GROMACS .gro file of C-alpha atoms in nm:
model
  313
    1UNK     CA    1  -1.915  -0.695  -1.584
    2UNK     CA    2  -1.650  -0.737  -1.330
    3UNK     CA    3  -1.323  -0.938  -1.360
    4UNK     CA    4  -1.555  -1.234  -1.116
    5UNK     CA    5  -1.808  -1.270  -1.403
    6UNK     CA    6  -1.573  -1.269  -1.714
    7UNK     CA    7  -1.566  -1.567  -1.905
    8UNK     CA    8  -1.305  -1.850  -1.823
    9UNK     CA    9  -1.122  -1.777  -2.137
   10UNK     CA   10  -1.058  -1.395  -1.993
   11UNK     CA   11  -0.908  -1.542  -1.658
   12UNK     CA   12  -0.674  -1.765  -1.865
   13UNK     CA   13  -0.590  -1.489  -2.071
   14UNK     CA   14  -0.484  -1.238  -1.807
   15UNK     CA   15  -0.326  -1.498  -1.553
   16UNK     CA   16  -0.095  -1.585  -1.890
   17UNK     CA   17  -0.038  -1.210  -1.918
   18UNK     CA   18   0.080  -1.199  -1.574
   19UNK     CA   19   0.286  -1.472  -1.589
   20UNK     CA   20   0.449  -1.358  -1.878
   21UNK     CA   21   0.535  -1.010  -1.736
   22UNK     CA   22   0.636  -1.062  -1.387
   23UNK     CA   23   0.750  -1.442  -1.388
   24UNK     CA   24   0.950  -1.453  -1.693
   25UNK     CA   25   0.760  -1.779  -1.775
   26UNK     CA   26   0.867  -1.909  -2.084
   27UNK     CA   27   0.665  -1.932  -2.392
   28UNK     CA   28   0.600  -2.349  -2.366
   29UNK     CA   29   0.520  -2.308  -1.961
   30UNK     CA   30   0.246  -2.082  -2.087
   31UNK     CA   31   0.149  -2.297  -2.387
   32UNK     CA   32   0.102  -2.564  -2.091
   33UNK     CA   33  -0.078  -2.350  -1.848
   34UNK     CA   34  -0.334  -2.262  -2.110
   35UNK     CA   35  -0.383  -2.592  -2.215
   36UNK     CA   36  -0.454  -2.739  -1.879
   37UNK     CA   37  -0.658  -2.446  -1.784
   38UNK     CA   38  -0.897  -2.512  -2.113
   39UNK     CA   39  -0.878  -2.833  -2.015
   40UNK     CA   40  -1.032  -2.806  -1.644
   41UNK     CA   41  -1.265  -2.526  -1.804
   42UNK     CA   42  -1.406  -2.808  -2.022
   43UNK     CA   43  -1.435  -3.024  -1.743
   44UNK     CA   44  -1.647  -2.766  -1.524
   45UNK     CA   45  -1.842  -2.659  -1.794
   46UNK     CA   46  -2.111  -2.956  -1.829
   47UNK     CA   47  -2.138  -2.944  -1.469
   48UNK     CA   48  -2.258  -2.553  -1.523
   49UNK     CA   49  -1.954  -2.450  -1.299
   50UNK     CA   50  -1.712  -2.153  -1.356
   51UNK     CA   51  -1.372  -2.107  -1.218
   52UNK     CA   52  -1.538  -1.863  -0.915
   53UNK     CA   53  -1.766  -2.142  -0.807
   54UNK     CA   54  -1.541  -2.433  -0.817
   55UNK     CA   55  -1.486  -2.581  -0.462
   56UNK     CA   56  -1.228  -2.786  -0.370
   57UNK     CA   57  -1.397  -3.106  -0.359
   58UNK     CA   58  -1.442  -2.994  -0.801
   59UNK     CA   59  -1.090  -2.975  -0.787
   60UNK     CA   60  -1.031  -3.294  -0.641
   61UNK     CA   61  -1.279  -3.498  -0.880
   62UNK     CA   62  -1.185  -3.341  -1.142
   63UNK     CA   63  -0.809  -3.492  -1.033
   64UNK     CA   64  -0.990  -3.801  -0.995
   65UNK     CA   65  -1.132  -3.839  -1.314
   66UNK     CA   66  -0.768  -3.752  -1.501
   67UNK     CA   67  -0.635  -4.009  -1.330
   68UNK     CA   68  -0.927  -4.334  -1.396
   69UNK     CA   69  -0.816  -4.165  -1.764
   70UNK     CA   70  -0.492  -4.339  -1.709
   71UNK     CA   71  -0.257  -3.981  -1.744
   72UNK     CA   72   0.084  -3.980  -1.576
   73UNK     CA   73   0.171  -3.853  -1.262
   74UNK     CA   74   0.355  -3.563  -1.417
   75UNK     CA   75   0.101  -3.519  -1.637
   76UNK     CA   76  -0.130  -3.481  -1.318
   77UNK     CA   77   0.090  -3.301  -1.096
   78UNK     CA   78   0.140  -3.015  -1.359
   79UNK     CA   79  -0.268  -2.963  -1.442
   80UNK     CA   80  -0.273  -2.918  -1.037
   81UNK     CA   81   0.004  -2.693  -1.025
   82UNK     CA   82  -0.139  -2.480  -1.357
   83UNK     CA   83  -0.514  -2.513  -1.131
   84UNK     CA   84  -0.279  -2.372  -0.831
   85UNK     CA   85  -0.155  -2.097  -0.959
   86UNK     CA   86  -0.443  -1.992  -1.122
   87UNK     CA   87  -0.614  -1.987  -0.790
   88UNK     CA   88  -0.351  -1.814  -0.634
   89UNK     CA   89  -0.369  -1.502  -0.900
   90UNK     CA   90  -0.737  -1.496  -0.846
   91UNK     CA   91  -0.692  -1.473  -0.467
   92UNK     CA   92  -0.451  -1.187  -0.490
   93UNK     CA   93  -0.634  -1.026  -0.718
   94UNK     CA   94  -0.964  -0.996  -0.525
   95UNK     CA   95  -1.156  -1.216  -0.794
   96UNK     CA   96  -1.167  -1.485  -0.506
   97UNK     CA   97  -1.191  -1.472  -0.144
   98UNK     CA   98  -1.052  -1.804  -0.136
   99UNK     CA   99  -0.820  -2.070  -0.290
  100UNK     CA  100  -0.985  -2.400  -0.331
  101UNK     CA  101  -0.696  -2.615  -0.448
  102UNK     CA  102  -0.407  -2.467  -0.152
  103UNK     CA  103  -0.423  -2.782  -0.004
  104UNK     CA  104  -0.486  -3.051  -0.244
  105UNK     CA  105  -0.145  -3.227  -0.267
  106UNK     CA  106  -0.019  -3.356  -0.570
  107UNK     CA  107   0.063  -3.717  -0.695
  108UNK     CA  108   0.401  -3.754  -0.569
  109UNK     CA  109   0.556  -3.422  -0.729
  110UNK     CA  110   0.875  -3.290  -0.612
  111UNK     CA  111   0.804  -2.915  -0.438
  112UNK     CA  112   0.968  -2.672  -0.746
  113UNK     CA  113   1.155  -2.409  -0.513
  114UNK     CA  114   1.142  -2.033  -0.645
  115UNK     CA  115   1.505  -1.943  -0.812
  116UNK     CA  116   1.700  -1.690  -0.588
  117UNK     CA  117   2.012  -1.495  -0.650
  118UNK     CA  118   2.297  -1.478  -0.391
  119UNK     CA  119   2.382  -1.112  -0.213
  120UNK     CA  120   2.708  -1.134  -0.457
  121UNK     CA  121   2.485  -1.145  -0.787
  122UNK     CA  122   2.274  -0.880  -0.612
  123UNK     CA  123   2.554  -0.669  -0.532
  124UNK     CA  124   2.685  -0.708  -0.915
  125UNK     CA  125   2.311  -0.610  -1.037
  126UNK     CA  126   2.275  -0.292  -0.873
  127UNK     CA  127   2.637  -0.148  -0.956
  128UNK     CA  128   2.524  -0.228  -1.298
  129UNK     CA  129   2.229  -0.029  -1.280
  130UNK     CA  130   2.404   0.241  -1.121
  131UNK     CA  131   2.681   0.210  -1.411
  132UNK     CA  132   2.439   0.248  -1.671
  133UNK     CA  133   2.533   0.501  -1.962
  134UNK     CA  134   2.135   0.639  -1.967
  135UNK     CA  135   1.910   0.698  -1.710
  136UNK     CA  136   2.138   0.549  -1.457
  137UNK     CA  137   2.007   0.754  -1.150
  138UNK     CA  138   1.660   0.611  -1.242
  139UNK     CA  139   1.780   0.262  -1.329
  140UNK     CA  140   1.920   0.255  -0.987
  141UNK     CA  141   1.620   0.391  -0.807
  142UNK     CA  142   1.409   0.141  -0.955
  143UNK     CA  143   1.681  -0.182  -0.844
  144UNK     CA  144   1.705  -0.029  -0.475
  145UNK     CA  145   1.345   0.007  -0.433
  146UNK     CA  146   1.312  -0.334  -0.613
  147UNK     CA  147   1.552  -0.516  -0.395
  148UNK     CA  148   1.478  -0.333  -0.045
  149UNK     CA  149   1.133  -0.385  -0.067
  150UNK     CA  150   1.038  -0.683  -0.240
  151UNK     CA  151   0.787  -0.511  -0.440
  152UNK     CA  152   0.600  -0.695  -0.724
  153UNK     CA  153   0.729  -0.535  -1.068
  154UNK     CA  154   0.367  -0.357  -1.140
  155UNK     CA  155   0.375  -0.185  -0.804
  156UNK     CA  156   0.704  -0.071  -0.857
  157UNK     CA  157   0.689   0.085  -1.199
  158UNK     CA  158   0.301   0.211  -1.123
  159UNK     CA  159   0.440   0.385  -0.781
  160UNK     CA  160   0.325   0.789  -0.770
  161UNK     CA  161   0.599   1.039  -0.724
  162UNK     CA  162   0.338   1.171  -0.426
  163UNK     CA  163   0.460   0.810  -0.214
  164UNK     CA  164   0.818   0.944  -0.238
  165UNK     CA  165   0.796   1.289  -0.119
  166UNK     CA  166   0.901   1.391   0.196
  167UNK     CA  167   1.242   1.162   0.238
  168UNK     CA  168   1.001   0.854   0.371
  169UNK     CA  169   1.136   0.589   0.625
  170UNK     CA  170   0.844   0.354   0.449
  171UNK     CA  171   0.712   0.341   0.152
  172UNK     CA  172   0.280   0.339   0.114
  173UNK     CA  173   0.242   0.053  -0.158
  174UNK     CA  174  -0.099  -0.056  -0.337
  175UNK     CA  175  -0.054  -0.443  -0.421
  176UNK     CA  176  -0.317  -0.677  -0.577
  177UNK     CA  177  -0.660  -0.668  -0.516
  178UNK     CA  178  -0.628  -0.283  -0.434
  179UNK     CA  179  -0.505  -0.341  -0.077
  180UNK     CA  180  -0.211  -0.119   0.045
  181UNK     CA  181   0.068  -0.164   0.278
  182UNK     CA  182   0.346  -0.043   0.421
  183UNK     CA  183   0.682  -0.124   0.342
  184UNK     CA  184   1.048   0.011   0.508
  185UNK     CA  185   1.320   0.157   0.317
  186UNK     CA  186   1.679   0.099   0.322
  187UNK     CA  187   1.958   0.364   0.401
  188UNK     CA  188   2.097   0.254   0.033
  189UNK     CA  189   1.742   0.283  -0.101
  190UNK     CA  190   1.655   0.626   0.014
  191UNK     CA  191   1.955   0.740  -0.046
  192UNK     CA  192   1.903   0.644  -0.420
  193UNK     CA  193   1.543   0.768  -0.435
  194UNK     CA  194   1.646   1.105  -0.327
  195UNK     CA  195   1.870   1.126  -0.620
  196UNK     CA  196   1.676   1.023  -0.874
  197UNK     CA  197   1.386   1.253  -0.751
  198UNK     CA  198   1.580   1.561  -0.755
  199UNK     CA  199   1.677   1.482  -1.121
  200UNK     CA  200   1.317   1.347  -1.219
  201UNK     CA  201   1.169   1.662  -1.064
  202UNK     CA  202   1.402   1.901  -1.283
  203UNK     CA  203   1.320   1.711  -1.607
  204UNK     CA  204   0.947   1.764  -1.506
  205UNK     CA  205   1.004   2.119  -1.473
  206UNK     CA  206   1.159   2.134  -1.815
  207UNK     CA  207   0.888   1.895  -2.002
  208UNK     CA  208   0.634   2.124  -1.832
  209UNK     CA  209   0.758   2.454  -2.014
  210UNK     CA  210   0.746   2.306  -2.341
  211UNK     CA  211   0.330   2.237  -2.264
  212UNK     CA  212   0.421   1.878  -2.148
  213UNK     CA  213   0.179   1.816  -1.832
  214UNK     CA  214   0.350   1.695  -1.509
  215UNK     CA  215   0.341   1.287  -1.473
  216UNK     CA  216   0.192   1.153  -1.142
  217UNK     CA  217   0.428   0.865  -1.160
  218UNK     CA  218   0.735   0.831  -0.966
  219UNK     CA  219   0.863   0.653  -1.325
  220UNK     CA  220   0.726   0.821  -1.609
  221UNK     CA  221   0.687   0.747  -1.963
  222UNK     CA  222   0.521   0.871  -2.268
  223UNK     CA  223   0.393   0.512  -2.347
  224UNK     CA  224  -0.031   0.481  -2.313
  225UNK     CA  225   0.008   0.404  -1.941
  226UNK     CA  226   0.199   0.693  -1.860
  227UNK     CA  227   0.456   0.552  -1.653
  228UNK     CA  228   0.766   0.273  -1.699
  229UNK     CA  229   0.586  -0.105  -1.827
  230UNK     CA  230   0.662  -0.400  -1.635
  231UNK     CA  231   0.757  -0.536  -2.001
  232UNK     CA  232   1.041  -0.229  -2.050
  233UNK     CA  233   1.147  -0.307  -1.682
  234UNK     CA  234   1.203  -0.663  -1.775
  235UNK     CA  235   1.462  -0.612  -2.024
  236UNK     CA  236   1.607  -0.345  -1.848
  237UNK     CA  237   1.684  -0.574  -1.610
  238UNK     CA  238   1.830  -0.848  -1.833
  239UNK     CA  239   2.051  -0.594  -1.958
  240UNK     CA  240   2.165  -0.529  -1.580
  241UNK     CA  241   2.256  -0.920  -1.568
  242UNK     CA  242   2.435  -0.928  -1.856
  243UNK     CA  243   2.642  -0.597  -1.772
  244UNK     CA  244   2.710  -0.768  -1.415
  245UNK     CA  245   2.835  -1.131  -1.527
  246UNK     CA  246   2.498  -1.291  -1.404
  247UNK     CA  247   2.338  -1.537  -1.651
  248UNK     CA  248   2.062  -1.358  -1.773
  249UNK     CA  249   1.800  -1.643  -1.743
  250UNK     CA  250   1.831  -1.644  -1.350
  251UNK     CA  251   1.762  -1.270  -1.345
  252UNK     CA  252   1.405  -1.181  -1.347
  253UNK     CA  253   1.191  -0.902  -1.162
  254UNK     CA  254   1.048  -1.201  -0.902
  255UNK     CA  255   1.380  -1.356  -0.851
  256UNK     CA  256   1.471  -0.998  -0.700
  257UNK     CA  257   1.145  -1.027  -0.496
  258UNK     CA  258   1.267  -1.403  -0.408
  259UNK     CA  259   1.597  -1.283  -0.287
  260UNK     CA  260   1.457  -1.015  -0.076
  261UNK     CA  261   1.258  -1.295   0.084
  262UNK     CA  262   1.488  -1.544   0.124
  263UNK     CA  263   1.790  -1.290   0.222
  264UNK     CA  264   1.563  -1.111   0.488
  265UNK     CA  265   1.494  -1.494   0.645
  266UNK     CA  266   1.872  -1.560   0.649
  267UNK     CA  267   1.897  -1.256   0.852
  268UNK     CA  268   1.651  -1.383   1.110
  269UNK     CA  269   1.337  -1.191   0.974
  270UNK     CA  270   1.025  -1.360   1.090
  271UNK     CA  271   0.794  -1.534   0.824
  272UNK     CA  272   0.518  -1.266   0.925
  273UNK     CA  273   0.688  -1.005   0.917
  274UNK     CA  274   0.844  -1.099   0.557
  275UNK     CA  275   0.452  -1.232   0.474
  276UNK     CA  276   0.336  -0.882   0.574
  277UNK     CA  277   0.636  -0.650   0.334
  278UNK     CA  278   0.547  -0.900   0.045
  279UNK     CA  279   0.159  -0.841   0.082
  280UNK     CA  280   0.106  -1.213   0.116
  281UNK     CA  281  -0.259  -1.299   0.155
  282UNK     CA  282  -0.147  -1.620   0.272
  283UNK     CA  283   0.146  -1.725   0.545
  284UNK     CA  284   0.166  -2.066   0.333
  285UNK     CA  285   0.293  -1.834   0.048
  286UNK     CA  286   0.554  -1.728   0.235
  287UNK     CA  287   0.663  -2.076   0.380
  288UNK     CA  288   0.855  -2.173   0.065
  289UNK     CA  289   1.129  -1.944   0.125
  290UNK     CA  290   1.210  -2.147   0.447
  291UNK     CA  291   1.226  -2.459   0.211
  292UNK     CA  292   1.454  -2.265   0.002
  293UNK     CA  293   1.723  -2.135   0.322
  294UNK     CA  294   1.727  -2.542   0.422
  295UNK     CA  295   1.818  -2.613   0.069
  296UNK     CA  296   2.095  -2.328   0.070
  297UNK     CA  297   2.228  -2.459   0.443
  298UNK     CA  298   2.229  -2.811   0.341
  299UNK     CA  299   2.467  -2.682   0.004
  300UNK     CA  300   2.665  -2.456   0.288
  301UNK     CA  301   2.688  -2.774   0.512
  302UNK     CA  302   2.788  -3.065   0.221
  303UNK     CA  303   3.037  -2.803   0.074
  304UNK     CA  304   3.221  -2.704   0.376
  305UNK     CA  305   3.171  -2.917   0.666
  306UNK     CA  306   3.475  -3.153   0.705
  307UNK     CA  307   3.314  -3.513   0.789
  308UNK     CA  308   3.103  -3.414   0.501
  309UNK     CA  309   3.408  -3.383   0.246
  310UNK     CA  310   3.578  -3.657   0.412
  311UNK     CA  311   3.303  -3.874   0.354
  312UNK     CA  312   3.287  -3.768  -0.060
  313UNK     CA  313   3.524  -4.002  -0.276
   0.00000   0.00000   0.00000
């Protein structure tokens, strides 16, 4: 049975999972998710429909119908955004071949923009990981690559040691749904992988005379997996915020990818190009992080433009 036919339950269960790991989303956002998932899955049910067959014109009764029920706007707004990203994981992953609900707009909800981190707080992260009192040449690998690529955290920590051989100018990466892409590296991020694979190679060599095979992972671990979780990677890099003065609740693996995005369109990147490095089924994905650099300039212009502090009392 493949991950199309599963049972609704199984497509709540491993969106949550997702969430959890790579978005940092908090135990009551998930509690919320799952309970206006179930909710929709009841709806569709009776009408012999599944999440893969819902259109959007589903999606929109179904909005329809919450509404004549008299629910809030929030209330609303947040079942549409839960139905939303659902959607959007099943795109990515292949489960999909399209989003139904990408357009519906919502009731009147403000657009949430995606939490960045400045190039300061970046800065501070990645001397912290280079600072670290254990496994500090891998720690820093994995926060170069992180930041200079924009990776998601699963394609990071499942990379094989055979996509970093050979001092590469770009990195082969296999994203969601199994499609691959190609992504440049940074002086500073080469730099650090070359490090970290000379010393990863000659720990190899040692495991391997005491009968230990040889990993294929650029990350290894003796975990079931075989190669550094995106859950160990998580609070490594909480531990990097902490050790580097940033509050620890604005640090997550996506806020890296965020600040990547957003720091590359500050620079003048173009939204395909940036749509292309993040593996980005979607351009519309993408556009958010040009709602987040006007947000930033219209902070930049209030704070420091002089009619604009005149004009404050």
């Amino acid at each position: 049975m493949t991950q199309t036919d599963q049972p609704m339950a199984r497509w709540v269960q491993v969106f949550l999972e997702a969430q959890a790991a790579e978005l940092d989303a908090a135990t009551n956002t998930q509690l919320a998710y799952a309970r206006d998932l179930q909710n929709f899955a009841g709806w569709l049910t009776p009408k012999s429909l599944h999440f893969n067959s819902a259109t959007r014109d589903h999606v929109e009764s179904y909005l329809i119908d919450c509404e004549a029920e008299g629910l809030a706007k929030s209330t609303r707004a947040r079942r549409l955004s839960a139905i939303k990203q659902l959607y959007r994981f099943a795109f990515e992953e292949g489960w999909r071949d399209d989003n139904p609900a990408i357009q519906i707009k919502g009731p009147g909800r403000e657009q949430r923009l995606p939490k960045t981190l400045s190039i300061a707080e970046v800065d501070r992260l990645l001397e912290a990981a280079r600072t670290t009192k254990r496994e500090a040449l891998r720690n820093a690998c994995l926060m170069e690559l992180l930041y200079a690529t924009g990776m998601r955290v699963t394609e990071l920590v499942s990379l094989p040691v055979s996509a970093a051989r050979g001092d590469p100018r770009m990195l082969l990466v296999r994203g969601k749904g199994g499609k691959e892409r190609l992504v440049p590296l940074s002086p500073p991020a080469r730099d650090a992988l070359a490090t970290y694979l000379t010393a990863r190679d000659a720990a190899q060599d040692d495991a391997r005379k005491d009968g230990t095979p040889p990993s294929r992972f650029l990350f290894p671990s003796r975990g079931k997996s075989g190669h550094l979780t995106r859950h160990r990677f998580f609070g490594l890099i909480k531990e990097f915020a902490v050790a580097a003065g940033v509050s620890p609740a604005k640090v997550t693996p996506h806020t890296l990818r965020h600040a990547f995005a957003t720091h590359l369109l500050a620079g003048g990147a173009d939204l395909r190009s940036i749509q292309t490095m993040l593996g980005h089924a979607d351009v519309a994905t993408t556009e958010i992080y040009t709602h987040v650099l006007d947000a930033r300039l219209k902070e930049l212009v209030l704070d420091h433009h002089p009619l604009a502090k005149a004009a404050k009392p």
